[in-house]
Coordinates of C-alpha atoms in Angstrom, one line a residue:
M1 CA 207.2 179.1 153.6
P2 CA 205.2 176.9 156.0
N3 CA 203.5 173.9 154.5
P4 CA 199.7 173.4 154.8
V5 CA 200.0 171.4 158.0
E6 CA 202.2 174.0 159.7
R7 CA 199.8 176.8 158.5
Y8 CA 196.9 174.8 160.0
A9 CA 198.7 174.7 163.3
L10 CA 199.2 178.5 163.1
F11 CA 195.5 178.8 162.5
L12 CA 194.7 176.7 165.5
T13 CA 197.1 178.8 167.6
F14 CA 195.2 181.9 166.6
T15 CA 191.7 180.3 167.1
A16 CA 192.2 178.7 170.4
V17 CA 194.6 177.0 172.7
V18 CA 196.1 174.1 170.8
V19 CA 195.8 170.6 172.4
T20 CA 197.7 167.5 171.5
V21 CA 196.7 166.1 168.1
G22 CA 196.4 162.4 168.1
G23 CA 194.0 159.6 169.0
L24 CA 191.4 160.8 171.4
F25 CA 190.6 157.3 172.7
V26 CA 193.1 154.5 173.4
S27 CA 190.6 151.8 172.4
T28 CA 187.0 150.9 172.1
A29 CA 187.2 149.4 175.6
S30 CA 188.3 152.6 177.2
A31 CA 187.0 153.1 180.8
Q32 CA 184.6 155.9 181.5
S33 CA 187.5 157.9 183.1
D34 CA 189.2 157.9 179.7
Y35 CA 186.4 159.8 178.0
P36 CA 186.8 163.6 177.6
S37 CA 185.9 165.5 180.7
G38 CA 183.2 168.2 180.7
W39 CA 180.9 166.4 178.3
E40 CA 177.4 165.1 179.1
T41 CA 177.6 162.7 176.1
D42 CA 176.6 159.0 176.6
W43 CA 179.8 157.6 175.2
E44 CA 178.6 154.0 175.6
N45 CA 175.9 154.5 173.0
R46 CA 177.8 154.7 169.7
S47 CA 177.9 153.3 166.2
V48 CA 181.6 153.8 165.5
D49 CA 184.9 152.7 166.9
L50 CA 185.9 155.5 169.3
S51 CA 189.6 155.0 168.3
E52 CA 188.7 156.5 164.9
I53 CA 187.9 159.8 166.7
M54 CA 190.8 162.2 167.3
S55 CA 191.3 165.7 168.4
G56 CA 191.3 168.3 165.7
G57 CA 193.6 170.6 167.7
V58 CA 191.0 172.8 169.4
P59 CA 188.6 172.3 172.4
R60 CA 184.8 172.3 172.0
D61 CA 183.6 175.5 170.5
G62 CA 187.2 176.6 170.0
I63 CA 186.0 177.2 166.4
P64 CA 182.8 179.1 167.3
S65 CA 179.6 178.4 165.4
I66 CA 177.4 181.3 164.3
D67 CA 174.2 181.0 166.3
A68 CA 172.6 184.4 165.7
P69 CA 173.5 185.1 162.0
R70 CA 173.1 188.5 160.5
F71 CA 172.6 189.1 156.8
V72 CA 173.1 191.9 154.4
S73 CA 172.0 192.7 150.8
I74 CA 174.0 191.7 147.8
D75 CA 175.0 195.3 147.1
A76 CA 176.3 195.6 150.7
A77 CA 178.2 192.3 150.5
G78 CA 179.8 193.4 147.2
N79 CA 181.9 195.9 149.2
W80 CA 183.9 193.1 150.7
L81 CA 183.1 189.9 148.7
G82 CA 184.8 189.3 145.3
D83 CA 182.6 188.3 142.3
R84 CA 184.4 184.9 142.1
E85 CA 184.6 184.1 145.7
P86 CA 182.8 180.9 146.6
V87 CA 179.6 180.9 148.6
I88 CA 177.3 178.2 149.8
M89 CA 173.9 178.8 148.1
L90 CA 170.8 177.6 149.9
Q91 CA 167.2 178.0 148.9
T92 CA 164.1 177.0 150.8
G93 CA 160.8 178.0 149.2
A94 CA 161.2 181.6 147.9
S95 CA 164.1 182.5 150.2
A96 CA 167.7 182.2 149.2
R97 CA 170.9 183.0 151.1
A98 CA 174.6 182.9 150.4
Y99 CA 177.1 181.8 153.1
P100 CA 180.6 182.9 152.0
L101 CA 183.3 180.4 152.5
Q102 CA 185.6 183.3 153.7
I103 CA 183.4 183.3 156.8
M104 CA 182.5 179.6 156.9
T105 CA 186.2 178.6 157.0
Y106 CA 186.6 180.3 160.4
H107 CA 183.2 179.1 161.9
E108 CA 182.3 175.8 160.1
I109 CA 178.7 175.9 161.4
V110 CA 175.8 178.4 161.0
N111 CA 172.6 177.7 162.8
D112 CA 169.9 179.5 160.9
E113 CA 166.3 179.6 159.8
L114 CA 165.4 180.1 156.2
G115 CA 161.9 180.3 154.8
G116 CA 160.6 179.1 158.1
V117 CA 162.8 176.0 158.0
P118 CA 165.4 175.6 160.8
V119 CA 168.7 174.8 159.0
V120 CA 172.3 174.2 159.8
V121 CA 174.8 175.2 157.1
T122 CA 178.2 173.5 157.5
F123 CA 181.7 173.5 155.9
C124 CA 184.6 171.3 156.7
P125 CA 187.7 172.8 155.1
L126 CA 189.8 169.6 155.5
C127 CA 187.3 167.8 153.3
Y128 CA 186.0 170.7 151.3
S129 CA 182.5 169.4 152.3
A130 CA 179.7 172.2 152.2
I131 CA 176.5 170.6 153.4
A132 CA 173.2 171.9 154.7
Y133 CA 170.6 170.0 156.8
R134 CA 167.3 170.5 158.4
R135 CA 168.2 170.8 162.1
T136 CA 165.0 169.2 163.3
V137 CA 164.5 165.7 164.5
G138 CA 160.8 165.0 165.0
E139 CA 159.4 168.1 166.7
E140 CA 162.8 169.0 168.3
V141 CA 164.9 171.8 166.8
Y142 CA 168.6 171.2 167.6
E143 CA 171.5 173.7 167.8
F144 CA 174.9 172.5 166.6
G145 CA 178.4 173.4 167.5
V146 CA 182.0 172.4 166.6
S147 CA 183.1 169.6 168.9
G148 CA 186.8 170.0 168.2
M149 CA 187.0 166.4 167.1
L150 CA 187.5 164.8 163.7
R151 CA 186.8 161.4 162.2
H152 CA 188.6 160.5 158.9
S153 CA 189.6 164.2 158.8
D154 CA 186.0 165.3 158.8
L155 CA 184.3 167.7 161.2
I156 CA 182.4 166.2 164.1
M157 CA 179.5 168.4 165.2
Y158 CA 177.7 168.1 168.4
D159 CA 174.2 169.2 169.4
R160 CA 173.8 171.4 172.5
Q161 CA 170.7 169.6 173.7
T162 CA 172.0 166.1 174.2
E163 CA 175.7 166.6 173.4
S164 CA 175.5 163.7 170.9
L165 CA 178.2 163.7 168.2
W166 CA 177.3 164.0 164.5
Q167 CA 179.4 163.4 161.4
Q168 CA 179.3 166.4 159.2
I169 CA 179.7 164.7 155.9
D170 CA 176.6 162.5 156.2
G171 CA 174.6 164.0 159.0
E172 CA 174.5 160.9 161.2
A173 CA 174.7 160.9 165.0
I174 CA 177.5 158.5 165.8
V175 CA 177.9 158.9 169.6
G176 CA 175.4 159.7 172.3
D177 CA 171.6 159.6 173.0
L178 CA 170.8 160.2 169.3
T179 CA 173.1 157.6 167.8
G180 CA 171.8 156.4 164.5
T181 CA 169.7 159.5 163.8
L182 CA 170.1 161.1 160.4
L183 CA 169.6 164.8 159.6
E184 CA 167.7 165.5 156.4
P185 CA 170.1 167.0 153.8
L186 CA 169.1 170.0 151.8
P187 CA 170.3 170.8 148.2
A188 CA 173.2 173.3 148.7
Q189 CA 175.6 174.4 146.1
I190 CA 178.9 176.1 146.0
V191 CA 178.7 178.9 143.5
S192 CA 180.5 182.2 142.9
F193 CA 179.1 185.3 144.6
A194 CA 178.4 186.7 141.1
Q195 CA 176.4 183.6 140.1
F196 CA 174.4 183.8 143.3
A197 CA 173.7 187.5 142.7
A198 CA 172.6 186.9 139.1
R199 CA 170.2 184.1 140.2
F200 CA 168.8 185.7 143.3
A201 CA 168.9 189.5 143.0
A202 CA 166.8 189.8 146.2
G203 CA 168.9 187.2 148.1
S204 CA 170.8 187.9 151.2
V205 CA 174.4 187.2 152.3
L206 CA 175.8 186.2 155.6
S207 CA 177.3 189.2 157.3
R208 CA 180.8 189.6 158.6
E209 CA 179.3 190.9 161.8
T210 CA 179.5 187.6 163.5
G211 CA 180.4 188.7 167.0
H212 CA 184.0 187.4 166.5
V213 CA 187.2 189.1 165.2
R214 CA 188.6 187.1 162.3
N215 CA 190.6 188.0 159.3
Y216 CA 187.8 187.2 156.8
G217 CA 188.8 187.0 153.2
T218 CA 192.1 185.3 154.0
N219 CA 192.7 181.6 153.8
P220 CA 194.4 179.9 156.9
Y221 CA 194.8 176.7 154.9
R222 CA 196.8 178.2 152.1
G223 CA 197.8 175.6 149.4
Y224 CA 195.9 172.8 151.1
D225 CA 193.9 171.8 148.0
D226 CA 196.9 171.3 145.9
I227 CA 196.2 167.9 144.2
D228 CA 199.8 166.8 145.1
E229 CA 199.2 167.4 148.8
R230 CA 198.2 164.7 151.3
P231 CA 195.1 164.9 153.6
F232 CA 195.8 166.3 157.0
L233 CA 194.8 164.4 160.2
F234 CA 193.7 161.4 158.1
R235 CA 194.7 157.9 159.2
G236 CA 192.5 155.7 156.9
D237 CA 193.3 153.8 153.8
I238 CA 193.7 155.9 150.6
D239 CA 191.6 154.7 147.6
D240 CA 194.1 154.8 144.8
R241 CA 191.5 155.2 142.0
L242 CA 192.0 158.9 142.3
P243 CA 194.6 161.3 143.8
P244 CA 193.3 161.9 147.4
M245 CA 193.1 165.6 147.0
E246 CA 191.3 165.6 143.7
K247 CA 187.9 167.1 144.1
V248 CA 184.8 165.1 143.0
V249 CA 181.2 165.8 142.5
A250 CA 179.7 163.1 144.6
L251 CA 176.2 161.9 145.4
S252 CA 174.1 159.0 146.8
L253 CA 170.9 158.2 145.0
G254 CA 168.7 155.1 145.4
G255 CA 171.5 153.3 147.2
V256 CA 174.0 154.0 144.4
K257 CA 177.1 156.0 145.4
I258 CA 179.1 157.7 142.6
A259 CA 181.8 160.2 142.3
Y260 CA 182.5 162.4 139.2
P261 CA 186.1 163.6 139.2
H262 CA 186.6 167.3 138.6
S263 CA 189.2 166.4 136.0
V264 CA 186.4 164.9 133.9
T265 CA 183.5 167.2 134.7
R266 CA 185.6 170.3 134.1
D267 CA 186.7 168.9 130.7
R268 CA 183.2 167.9 129.6
G269 CA 181.1 170.8 131.0
V270 CA 178.1 168.6 131.1
I271 CA 177.5 165.0 131.9
N272 CA 174.1 163.3 131.2
D273 CA 173.7 160.2 133.3
V274 CA 171.1 157.9 134.8
I275 CA 171.4 156.7 138.4
S276 CA 168.9 154.5 140.0
D277 CA 166.5 155.3 137.1
V278 CA 166.8 159.0 137.7
P279 CA 168.1 160.9 134.6
L280 CA 170.5 163.5 136.0
A281 CA 172.9 166.1 134.6
V282 CA 176.2 167.2 136.2
F283 CA 177.1 170.8 135.2
H284 CA 180.7 172.2 135.6
V285 CA 181.3 175.7 134.3
D286 CA 183.5 178.6 134.9
G287 CA 182.8 180.5 138.2
A288 CA 184.2 180.2 141.7
V289 CA 187.8 180.2 142.9
T290 CA 188.9 177.7 145.5
A291 CA 188.7 178.8 149.2
L292 CA 191.8 176.9 150.1
G293 CA 194.3 178.1 147.5
D294 CA 196.0 181.5 147.9
A295 CA 196.4 183.4 151.1
V296 CA 193.7 185.9 149.9
I297 CA 190.8 183.9 148.7
R298 CA 189.7 186.3 145.9
D299 CA 193.1 185.9 144.3
A300 CA 193.0 182.1 144.2
E301 CA 192.8 179.7 141.2
I302 CA 189.4 179.4 139.5
I303 CA 188.1 175.8 139.9
G304 CA 184.6 176.5 138.5
T305 CA 181.1 175.8 139.8
T306 CA 179.2 172.5 139.7
G307 CA 175.6 171.5 140.0
V308 CA 173.6 168.3 139.8
F309 CA 170.0 168.2 138.6
D310 CA 167.1 165.9 137.6
R311 CA 166.8 166.3 133.8
R312 CA 163.0 165.9 133.7
V313 CA 160.8 168.9 133.0
D314 CA 157.1 168.5 132.5
G315 CA 157.4 164.8 132.0
R316 CA 160.1 165.2 129.3
T317 CA 163.7 164.1 129.8
L318 CA 166.1 166.7 128.5
S319 CA 169.6 166.1 127.2
F320 CA 172.2 168.8 127.9
E321 CA 175.3 169.9 126.1
F322 CA 178.0 172.5 126.8
K323 CA 178.6 174.5 123.6
D324 CA 180.1 177.9 123.0
G325 CA 180.4 178.6 126.7
S326 CA 176.8 177.8 127.5
I327 CA 174.7 175.0 128.7
R328 CA 171.8 174.1 126.4
D329 CA 169.2 171.4 126.1
A330 CA 169.0 169.6 122.8
E331 CA 165.3 169.4 122.8
T332 CA 164.4 173.1 122.9
G333 CA 167.7 174.9 122.7
S334 CA 167.1 176.8 125.9
V335 CA 170.1 178.1 127.7
W336 CA 170.5 177.2 131.4
D337 CA 172.7 178.6 134.2
V338 CA 174.7 176.5 136.6
T339 CA 172.0 176.8 139.2
G340 CA 169.6 174.8 136.9
H341 CA 167.6 177.8 135.9
A342 CA 166.7 178.5 132.2
I343 CA 167.7 182.0 131.3
S344 CA 166.6 182.0 127.6
G345 CA 164.6 180.0 125.1
S346 CA 161.2 178.5 125.3
L347 CA 161.8 177.2 128.8
V348 CA 163.0 180.5 130.2
G349 CA 162.1 180.9 133.8
R350 CA 161.9 177.1 134.5
S351 CA 164.1 175.5 137.0
L352 CA 165.5 171.9 137.3
Q353 CA 165.0 170.0 140.5
P354 CA 168.3 170.0 142.3
I355 CA 169.8 166.7 143.5
V356 CA 171.7 166.7 146.8
H357 CA 175.4 166.3 146.1
G358 CA 178.7 167.7 147.3
N359 CA 182.1 168.7 146.1
Y360 CA 184.7 166.8 148.2
F361 CA 188.2 165.8 148.2
S362 CA 188.1 162.2 147.0
F363 CA 189.8 160.8 150.0
A364 CA 186.9 162.1 152.2
W365 CA 184.2 160.8 149.9
F366 CA 185.8 157.3 149.7
A367 CA 186.4 157.2 153.5
F368 CA 182.7 157.4 154.2
Q369 CA 181.4 155.8 151.0
P370 CA 184.0 153.0 150.3
G371 CA 181.8 151.2 147.8
S372 CA 181.4 154.3 145.6
R373 CA 181.6 154.1 141.9
V374 CA 183.9 156.4 139.9
Y375 CA 182.6 157.9 136.7
R376 CA 185.0 157.4 133.8

């Protein structure tokens, strides 16, 4: 059976013509002729060492973004999407949508508009980073695509207006006219399809009608998230505080970076913490399977669903506990779901304010946040 790296190569062969994997630039002093041809990018304007950028094995747009997404109802999506399959849940105002990882794995970027807000929903399988951003800078709305390049194993996006390069994991432009610009992150959460349907009965789901032929529902990275694996196309130093392929719930708040290992959050169910004077709760309950486990995603191992929320409601700070399979607050005894919504008790119908966070392989989080704390 091929290992994850070999399976990734097979995936690239299917997706596009494979190019040599290795350093894209020989040094930071490369001459203009050494820059990739066919790009209008201002390579001289940059905030990173170009030697850190490497080919991911496909040309620009070899992994096609979805630029005119279609959506279906929850009932229609249930014909092909398993209850425990992971989806990226995004809500703006009264509108909520689910972006299944079985589709995102093959496209990585969806340019969309939700509740009147231009958004870009992204997923890098090599880092397990699912992140949504506003795709506006000032008055300009940008459209993003897959550059075919990686840095620290993370997807590098590009905008089609200036062809600047953007780091997916933190939304920062690192090369080109917009270098130093930051996209505004939006609270996005990986939940199971059933959890999304229970929370947003009128929500919509990204359709498989993408304009591309892909074997949606299968996983081209089979076995990649095995905790004993090593990260692919990663040349940086490994932070040995955690296994590099252990997932973490990670966030940056008020200048503090912190990672909560899944081995801890899964065991505890709920963690009450205070970061930068913000009382927050980390939830981890039963729910979604991994998108990078078995060949068929719906058959993969259950890794659960996480969420991070501000614990304050109406000026009162709640304390949460996981008991008898449910999340409850100690103050009112109300029961809450993993999306931060009270489903019974005196606070029924109330929602906690979500805090922007992600679920990443630890190597990826530490590569971009080397000063991060680790919750013990």
